[in-house]
Coordinates of C-alpha atoms in Angstrom, one line a residue:
M1 CA -0.1 0.4 -0.2
A2 CA 1.7 3.2 -1.3
D3 CA 1.1 7.1 0.1
Q4 CA 1.4 10.1 -2.3
P5 CA 4.5 11.7 -2.1
T6 CA 5.2 14.1 0.3
E7 CA 6.2 16.8 -2.6
P8 CA 5.8 17.2 -5.9
Q9 CA 7.8 16.6 -8.6
P10 CA 10.0 19.4 -10.3
A11 CA 7.9 21.0 -13.5
A12 CA 11.1 20.5 -15.6
A13 CA 11.3 16.6 -15.0
A14 CA 9.7 14.0 -17.3
S15 CA 6.8 13.0 -15.5
P16 CA 6.5 8.8 -15.3
P17 CA 3.3 8.0 -16.4
Q18 CA 0.7 8.8 -13.9
Q19 CA -0.8 5.8 -11.7
R20 CA -3.3 5.0 -9.1
D21 CA -2.5 4.6 -5.8
P22 CA -4.0 3.3 -2.5
A23 CA -5.3 5.4 -0.1
P24 CA -2.9 7.3 1.8
E25 CA -1.7 5.7 5.4
Q26 CA -1.7 7.4 8.6
S27 CA 1.7 7.7 9.8
E28 CA 1.9 5.8 13.0
P29 CA 4.5 6.6 16.0
T30 CA 7.4 3.8 16.3
P31 CA 6.1 1.2 18.5
K32 CA 7.7 1.0 22.0
Q33 CA 10.4 -1.3 22.0
S34 CA 10.7 -4.7 23.6
E35 CA 13.4 -5.9 25.8
P36 CA 15.9 -7.9 23.3
I37 CA 15.6 -12.3 23.3
S38 CA 18.3 -13.2 26.3
K39 CA 20.8 -15.6 25.2
P40 CA 19.8 -18.6 27.3
S41 CA 23.2 -18.9 29.2
E42 CA 23.5 -15.0 30.1
P43 CA 21.7 -11.7 29.1
I44 CA 22.6 -9.9 26.2
A45 CA 25.3 -6.8 27.0
Q46 CA 23.1 -3.5 26.6
Q47 CA 26.0 -1.6 25.5
A48 CA 27.5 -1.3 22.2
Q49 CA 30.9 -0.9 21.3
Q50 CA 31.6 2.6 20.1
P51 CA 33.6 3.3 17.0
E52 CA 37.2 3.6 17.7
N53 CA 37.1 7.4 16.6
G54 CA 34.9 8.4 19.5
T55 CA 32.3 10.3 17.3
D56 CA 29.0 10.6 18.7
V57 CA 25.9 8.5 16.9
E58 CA 23.2 9.9 16.5
Q59 CA 19.6 8.4 14.8
G60 CA 20.2 7.5 11.3
Q61 CA 23.5 8.6 11.3
I62 CA 26.6 5.9 11.8
A63 CA 30.2 7.2 12.5
A64 CA 32.3 5.7 9.6
E65 CA 35.1 3.1 10.7
P66 CA 38.7 3.6 9.7
M67 CA 39.3 0.8 7.3
P68 CA 42.6 -1.3 7.8
A69 CA 45.2 -0.4 5.9
Q70 CA 46.7 -2.1 3.2
D71 CA 49.8 -4.2 3.7
D72 CA 53.0 -2.3 2.2
L73 CA 53.8 -3.3 -1.2
E74 CA 57.7 -4.2 -2.5
S75 CA 58.7 -2.2 -5.9
D76 CA 61.3 -3.7 -7.7
A77 CA 62.7 -0.4 -9.1
G78 CA 64.9 -2.7 -11.5
D79 CA 61.7 -3.4 -13.8
S80 CA 60.5 -0.7 -16.7
S81 CA 57.2 -2.4 -17.2
Y82 CA 54.5 -5.0 -15.9
D83 CA 54.9 -7.6 -18.2
D84 CA 52.8 -10.8 -16.4
T85 CA 49.4 -8.6 -16.7
E86 CA 47.6 -12.2 -16.6
S87 CA 49.1 -13.1 -12.8
Y88 CA 48.2 -10.3 -11.5
T89 CA 45.0 -10.5 -13.0
T90 CA 44.4 -13.8 -11.8
S91 CA 45.9 -13.0 -8.1
I92 CA 42.9 -10.1 -8.0
K93 CA 40.1 -12.5 -9.1
S94 CA 40.9 -15.2 -6.7
S95 CA 41.6 -12.6 -3.7
V96 CA 37.6 -11.3 -4.0
T97 CA 36.7 -14.8 -4.7
N98 CA 38.4 -16.4 -2.1
Y99 CA 35.3 -16.7 0.2
K100 CA 35.3 -17.1 3.8
F101 CA 32.8 -19.9 6.0
E102 CA 31.4 -19.8 8.9
H103 CA 28.8 -22.0 10.3
G104 CA 28.3 -23.6 7.3
R105 CA 27.9 -20.3 5.0
R106 CA 29.6 -18.4 2.7
Y107 CA 30.6 -14.8 2.8
H108 CA 32.4 -12.3 0.4
A109 CA 36.4 -12.0 0.4
Y110 CA 36.8 -8.5 -0.5
Q111 CA 36.8 -6.3 2.7
E112 CA 36.1 -9.0 4.9
G113 CA 34.0 -8.7 7.5
K114 CA 32.3 -5.8 6.4
Y115 CA 29.2 -7.3 5.4
V116 CA 27.5 -9.6 7.8
V117 CA 24.8 -11.5 5.2
P118 CA 26.2 -14.1 3.7
N119 CA 26.6 -14.7 -0.4
D120 CA 26.2 -18.0 -1.1
E121 CA 23.2 -19.8 -3.1
Q122 CA 20.5 -20.0 0.0
E123 CA 21.3 -16.3 0.2
Q124 CA 20.6 -15.3 -3.5
D125 CA 18.0 -17.2 -3.7
R126 CA 16.6 -14.9 -0.8
L127 CA 17.3 -11.8 -2.6
D128 CA 15.5 -12.8 -5.7
L129 CA 12.7 -13.5 -3.7
Q130 CA 12.7 -10.1 -2.1
Y131 CA 13.3 -8.3 -5.4
H132 CA 10.0 -10.0 -6.4
A133 CA 8.1 -8.9 -3.6
L134 CA 9.4 -5.2 -3.9
R135 CA 9.0 -5.0 -7.7
L136 CA 5.5 -6.2 -7.0
S137 CA 5.2 -3.4 -4.4
Y138 CA 6.2 -0.9 -6.9
D139 CA 3.5 -2.0 -9.5
N140 CA 6.4 -2.9 -11.7
K141 CA 8.6 -0.3 -11.5
S142 CA 12.4 -0.4 -11.1
F143 CA 11.9 3.1 -9.6
F144 CA 10.4 6.4 -9.4
A145 CA 12.8 9.0 -9.9
P146 CA 11.9 11.2 -13.2
I147 CA 15.1 10.4 -15.2
G148 CA 13.5 11.0 -18.8
D149 CA 13.3 8.7 -21.5
A150 CA 16.9 8.3 -22.8
P151 CA 19.5 8.4 -19.6
Q152 CA 23.2 7.7 -20.4
A153 CA 24.5 6.1 -17.2
I154 CA 23.1 4.3 -14.0
L155 CA 24.6 3.0 -10.9
D156 CA 23.3 0.5 -8.8
I157 CA 25.0 0.2 -5.1
G158 CA 25.3 -2.9 -3.4
T159 CA 23.9 -4.7 -6.7
G160 CA 23.9 -8.7 -5.2
T161 CA 22.6 -10.4 -8.1
G162 CA 22.7 -8.1 -10.3
I163 CA 18.8 -8.2 -11.2
W164 CA 17.9 -4.8 -10.7
A165 CA 20.6 -4.2 -13.2
I166 CA 19.9 -6.3 -15.8
D167 CA 16.1 -5.1 -15.7
V168 CA 17.1 -1.6 -16.1
A169 CA 19.2 -2.2 -18.7
D170 CA 16.6 -3.9 -20.3
E171 CA 13.9 -1.0 -19.8
Y172 CA 16.8 1.8 -21.0
P173 CA 19.3 0.6 -23.7
S174 CA 20.6 4.2 -23.9
A175 CA 21.9 3.9 -20.6
V176 CA 25.4 2.1 -19.1
V177 CA 24.4 0.3 -16.0
T178 CA 27.0 -0.3 -13.9
G179 CA 26.2 -2.5 -10.3
T180 CA 28.7 -2.5 -7.9
D181 CA 29.2 -4.9 -4.7
L182 CA 31.7 -6.7 -2.6
S183 CA 30.4 -10.0 -3.9
P184 CA 31.2 -10.9 -7.9
I185 CA 28.0 -13.0 -7.8
Q186 CA 26.5 -12.1 -10.4
P187 CA 25.7 -13.7 -14.1
R188 CA 27.9 -13.5 -16.5
W189 CA 25.7 -13.6 -19.5
V190 CA 24.2 -10.1 -19.7
P191 CA 22.9 -7.5 -22.2
P192 CA 25.8 -5.6 -23.7
N193 CA 25.0 -2.5 -21.6
V194 CA 25.4 -3.9 -18.4
K195 CA 28.5 -4.2 -16.2
F196 CA 29.6 -5.4 -12.5
E197 CA 32.5 -4.3 -10.7
V198 CA 33.7 -5.3 -7.3
D199 CA 33.8 -2.1 -5.2
D200 CA 33.0 -0.6 -2.1
V201 CA 30.9 2.2 -1.7
E202 CA 32.2 3.9 1.0
Q203 CA 35.9 3.8 -0.3
E204 CA 36.7 6.9 -2.1
W205 CA 35.2 6.8 -5.5
T206 CA 36.9 6.7 -8.8
Y207 CA 33.4 7.5 -11.0
N208 CA 34.3 10.9 -12.7
D209 CA 32.5 14.0 -11.5
D210 CA 28.8 14.4 -13.3
H211 CA 28.8 11.5 -14.2
F212 CA 25.3 9.3 -13.3
D213 CA 21.7 10.1 -14.5
L214 CA 20.9 8.1 -11.9
I215 CA 22.1 6.6 -8.6
H216 CA 20.3 3.6 -7.0
T217 CA 20.2 1.9 -3.4
R218 CA 18.0 -0.6 -2.2
I219 CA 18.1 -2.3 1.6
M220 CA 21.3 -0.6 2.2
N221 CA 21.0 0.3 5.4
G222 CA 22.5 -2.5 7.1
S223 CA 25.4 -2.4 4.9
I224 CA 26.4 1.9 5.2
R225 CA 28.1 3.1 7.7
N226 CA 27.9 6.8 7.2
W227 CA 24.8 7.9 5.1
P228 CA 25.8 11.6 5.2
V229 CA 29.4 10.7 3.9
L230 CA 27.7 8.5 1.0
F231 CA 25.3 11.6 -0.4
Q232 CA 28.6 13.9 -0.6
R233 CA 30.4 11.7 -2.4
I234 CA 27.8 10.6 -4.9
K235 CA 28.6 11.7 -8.1
C236 CA 25.5 12.4 -10.0
K237 CA 24.8 14.8 -13.2
P238 CA 23.6 18.1 -13.1
G239 CA 20.1 17.7 -12.7
G240 CA 20.5 13.9 -11.9
W241 CA 19.1 11.9 -9.5
V242 CA 19.7 9.5 -6.5
E243 CA 16.9 7.2 -5.1
C244 CA 17.3 5.0 -2.0
Q245 CA 14.7 2.2 -1.3
E246 CA 15.1 1.3 2.2
L247 CA 13.7 -1.1 4.4
D248 CA 13.2 -0.9 8.2
V249 CA 13.7 -3.9 10.3
D250 CA 10.7 -3.0 12.9
A251 CA 8.2 -5.5 11.8
R252 CA 4.7 -4.1 12.4
T253 CA 1.3 -4.5 12.6
D254 CA -2.0 -2.7 12.3
D255 CA -4.6 -4.7 14.1
G256 CA -2.2 -5.6 17.5
S257 CA -1.6 -9.0 16.2
L258 CA 1.9 -8.8 17.1
P259 CA 2.4 -8.3 20.5
K260 CA 5.6 -6.4 22.1
D261 CA 6.8 -9.9 24.0
S262 CA 6.3 -11.8 20.6
Y263 CA 9.7 -13.8 19.1
I264 CA 9.2 -11.8 16.0
K265 CA 9.7 -8.2 17.8
K266 CA 12.6 -9.1 19.9
W267 CA 14.2 -10.9 17.4
C268 CA 13.9 -7.4 15.7
E269 CA 15.7 -6.3 18.9
N270 CA 18.5 -8.0 19.1
Q271 CA 19.3 -7.6 15.1
Q272 CA 19.6 -3.6 15.4
A273 CA 21.4 -4.4 19.1
A274 CA 24.3 -6.4 17.6
A275 CA 24.1 -4.3 14.2
K276 CA 25.0 -1.2 16.4
I277 CA 28.1 -2.9 17.6
A278 CA 28.9 -3.7 14.3
G279 CA 29.0 0.0 13.0
V280 CA 25.7 -0.1 11.6
T281 CA 22.0 0.4 11.9
L282 CA 19.1 -1.7 10.4
R283 CA 16.5 1.5 11.7
I284 CA 15.9 3.8 8.7
S285 CA 12.9 5.9 7.9
G286 CA 12.0 8.3 4.7
D287 CA 12.1 11.4 6.9
I288 CA 16.0 10.7 7.9
L289 CA 16.9 9.8 4.6
K290 CA 15.3 13.3 3.2
E291 CA 16.9 15.1 5.8
Q292 CA 20.4 13.5 4.9
M293 CA 19.9 14.2 1.4
M294 CA 19.1 18.3 2.0
Q295 CA 22.2 18.2 3.9
A296 CA 24.0 16.9 1.3
G297 CA 22.2 19.8 -1.4
F298 CA 20.0 17.5 -3.5
T299 CA 16.5 19.1 -4.2
N300 CA 12.7 18.0 -5.1
I301 CA 13.2 15.6 -2.3
V302 CA 10.0 13.0 -2.3
I303 CA 9.3 10.3 -0.1
R304 CA 7.2 7.2 -0.9
N305 CA 5.7 5.2 1.8
F306 CA 5.0 1.8 1.7
R307 CA 4.1 -1.9 3.6
L308 CA 5.6 -5.2 2.9
P309 CA 3.3 -7.3 3.5
I310 CA 5.0 -10.8 5.8
G311 CA 2.7 -13.2 4.6
P312 CA -0.4 -13.7 2.7
W313 CA -2.6 -12.5 4.8
A314 CA -3.8 -9.3 3.0
A315 CA -7.7 -8.9 1.4
E316 CA -6.2 -8.0 -1.6
E317 CA -4.6 -10.3 -4.5
Q318 CA -1.6 -8.6 -5.4
K319 CA -0.5 -8.3 -2.1
R320 CA -1.3 -11.9 -1.0
E321 CA 1.4 -12.8 -3.4
I322 CA 3.7 -9.9 -2.3
G323 CA 3.2 -11.4 1.3
A324 CA 4.2 -15.0 0.0
A325 CA 7.3 -14.2 -1.6
Q326 CA 8.4 -12.2 1.6
L327 CA 7.5 -15.1 3.8
V328 CA 9.6 -17.7 2.2
A329 CA 12.6 -15.4 2.1
M330 CA 12.3 -14.8 5.8
L331 CA 12.0 -18.2 6.3
E332 CA 14.6 -19.3 4.0
G333 CA 16.7 -16.7 4.6
I334 CA 16.4 -15.4 8.3
Q335 CA 19.3 -17.8 9.1
G336 CA 22.1 -16.0 7.3
L337 CA 20.7 -12.7 8.3
T338 CA 21.1 -13.9 11.7
L339 CA 23.8 -15.9 12.6
A340 CA 26.6 -13.7 12.0
L341 CA 25.6 -11.0 14.0
W342 CA 24.5 -13.0 17.0
T343 CA 27.3 -15.2 17.0
R344 CA 29.9 -12.6 16.2
F345 CA 28.7 -9.6 18.7
L346 CA 26.1 -10.8 21.3
G347 CA 28.1 -14.0 22.1
W348 CA 25.3 -16.4 21.5
S349 CA 26.3 -20.0 19.5
D350 CA 25.0 -21.4 16.4
Q351 CA 22.8 -24.1 18.3
E352 CA 21.6 -21.2 20.2
V353 CA 20.5 -19.1 17.6
E354 CA 18.6 -21.8 15.5
V355 CA 16.4 -22.5 18.7
C356 CA 15.3 -19.3 19.0
L357 CA 14.8 -18.8 15.4
A358 CA 12.6 -21.6 15.4
H359 CA 10.0 -19.8 17.4
V360 CA 10.2 -16.7 15.0
R361 CA 9.4 -19.2 12.1
N362 CA 6.9 -20.0 14.0
E363 CA 5.5 -16.7 14.7
F364 CA 5.7 -15.6 10.9
K365 CA 4.0 -18.7 9.8
S366 CA 1.2 -18.1 11.5
K367 CA -2.3 -17.0 10.3
K368 CA -3.2 -15.4 13.0
V369 CA 0.0 -12.2 12.7
H370 CA -0.3 -10.1 9.9
S371 CA 2.9 -8.5 10.1
Y372 CA 4.8 -5.8 7.6
W373 CA 7.9 -4.4 7.2
P374 CA 7.9 -0.1 6.5
L375 CA 9.1 0.1 3.5
Y376 CA 10.7 4.0 2.0
A377 CA 11.3 5.0 -1.4
V378 CA 13.0 8.5 -1.4
Y379 CA 14.5 10.2 -4.6
G380 CA 16.3 13.9 -4.9
Q381 CA 18.0 16.1 -7.2
K382 CA 21.1 17.0 -7.7
P383 CA 20.7 21.0 -8.6
M384 CA 21.3 22.2 -12.0
S385 CA 23.9 25.0 -11.1
S386 CA 25.9 24.4 -7.6

């Protein structure tokens, strides 16, 4: 169910086809947080480790952690050129595909440990199911920013399996669509105007200024450590757009079918507690993203509010399909979302995690629970002149 945009789109931009949105939703206050699930052997530590730089952390803004310095590289001044490029290429490829295994799940190698969710086939299946649910939620739109009919360059940050980039490349053959990720798990056979790169968006950008017509993120609030810095670095063309499609990890209901002491609510609390120790946040809102975009100089910012149902409980047929896809994504993917966070940062064993997740899955499967995720699409425009 989507709200009307909170602000009108700029008259100068080409508008997307008009569509009929559901009735506006009433904004609801964030529910009082419940106590996180206690580890069977001992309670979860309530204090989160602060980033080493000591910067105070405000809501929606996580201080960036310094990345470890690279090892000093030995040089051979006697060589006048690098001839064995094939061996260098092989070395680089092996370094980003030398995946790490933990608790039976596979994790990325590049910037090891920065992303706490696996990259194996089970996780890729979850990402594709989630993509299907979001696509239906957006009435089969890939994005909402009015970028015109012939964009030249589009960037997908945290592309995952690459399915969004591939769909957008098919929709806009005029554009070169670049997808970046820490893991090279994207398919090899793609449209000719798609390319994938292994990159960390929180490092210095190597793209030329004023390069992209659209920069897109989706469900990156558990990955980005400092959103304000990211918005400052974004290199849109004058008049270009940035769009963030983000999900608040705070399961809600409108009918009281999800008690505050439920396992689902406590799972959400534990997820956020562990994420804060890891240096990220899983909580987000459209207003937070809008404010941070404004501070970075973006204008004509629009917020679209959605509800992503978990389970086929809705009356409308399309929303039942959305809920069914999201339910399967949660049931099959919740282990990957939880294991690294709870074992690395909360001190749980994998066996203790599995026992808890069995309760969470049972609640998600209950027909009595009518839960959903708050979902936001926020887009803003870079001014035509500084």
